[in-house]
Amino acid sequence: MIKNIFTLVIFSFLVLSCKCTKTDSVSKLDGNWELNYITGPRITFDGLYPNKKPTINFDTKENRVSGNSSCNSYNGKLSVTGNKIDFTQPMMMTKMMCGDGQGEQVYMSTLQKVTSYDITDDGKTLNFMSGDIAMMRFTKK
């Protein structure tokens, strides 16, 4: 009987420990981030975003993601499991006329290719990856 109670206490402790660790890593996403690197286009970063850099904001308590694509605002449901992240869910987006070229389209299409994230530099840098390829990099605002 005592052995069973001891086993149950240890198991409960392990379950709670794992849950706290997962929550802490996801909560590091919270806040505003500004894009400073994007893969793919042959246009320079400053050429893609001459007036305003894209931003992304996470609210892990409400499971929401929002931001600005350099012209239009967007928001949607946040889908995160561990370090896996999914931006393929439909997002609501404003429809302002933008004269910044293809930057917005590059940002939104690259965001949908992202499959995981990593936070480095003591929480100051957010990296979005697709497999092993770095797709986007943000800095904490």
XYZ file of C-alpha atoms in Angstrom, residues 12 16 18 22 36 46 59 61 72 80 85-86 93 104 107 111 118 121 126 136-137 141:
22
model
C 2.281 12.934 -10.167
C 3.504 18.193 -13.160
C 6.787 18.049 -17.555
C 6.363 22.864 -21.601
C 15.207 41.143 -39.295
C 15.626 46.577 -46.916
C -0.387 35.818 -26.566
C -2.585 32.631 -22.569
C -1.662 44.961 -43.284
C 2.024 25.430 -30.702
C 4.387 25.796 -34.559
C 1.752 25.909 -37.288
C -6.106 40.210 -42.424
C 3.977 41.391 -47.687
C 6.308 37.384 -45.487
C 5.198 32.178 -42.493
C 13.733 28.258 -31.391
C 20.327 34.868 -27.237
C 13.188 34.088 -32.288
C 12.842 33.859 -40.552
C 14.511 35.588 -37.622
C 10.826 44.509 -29.208
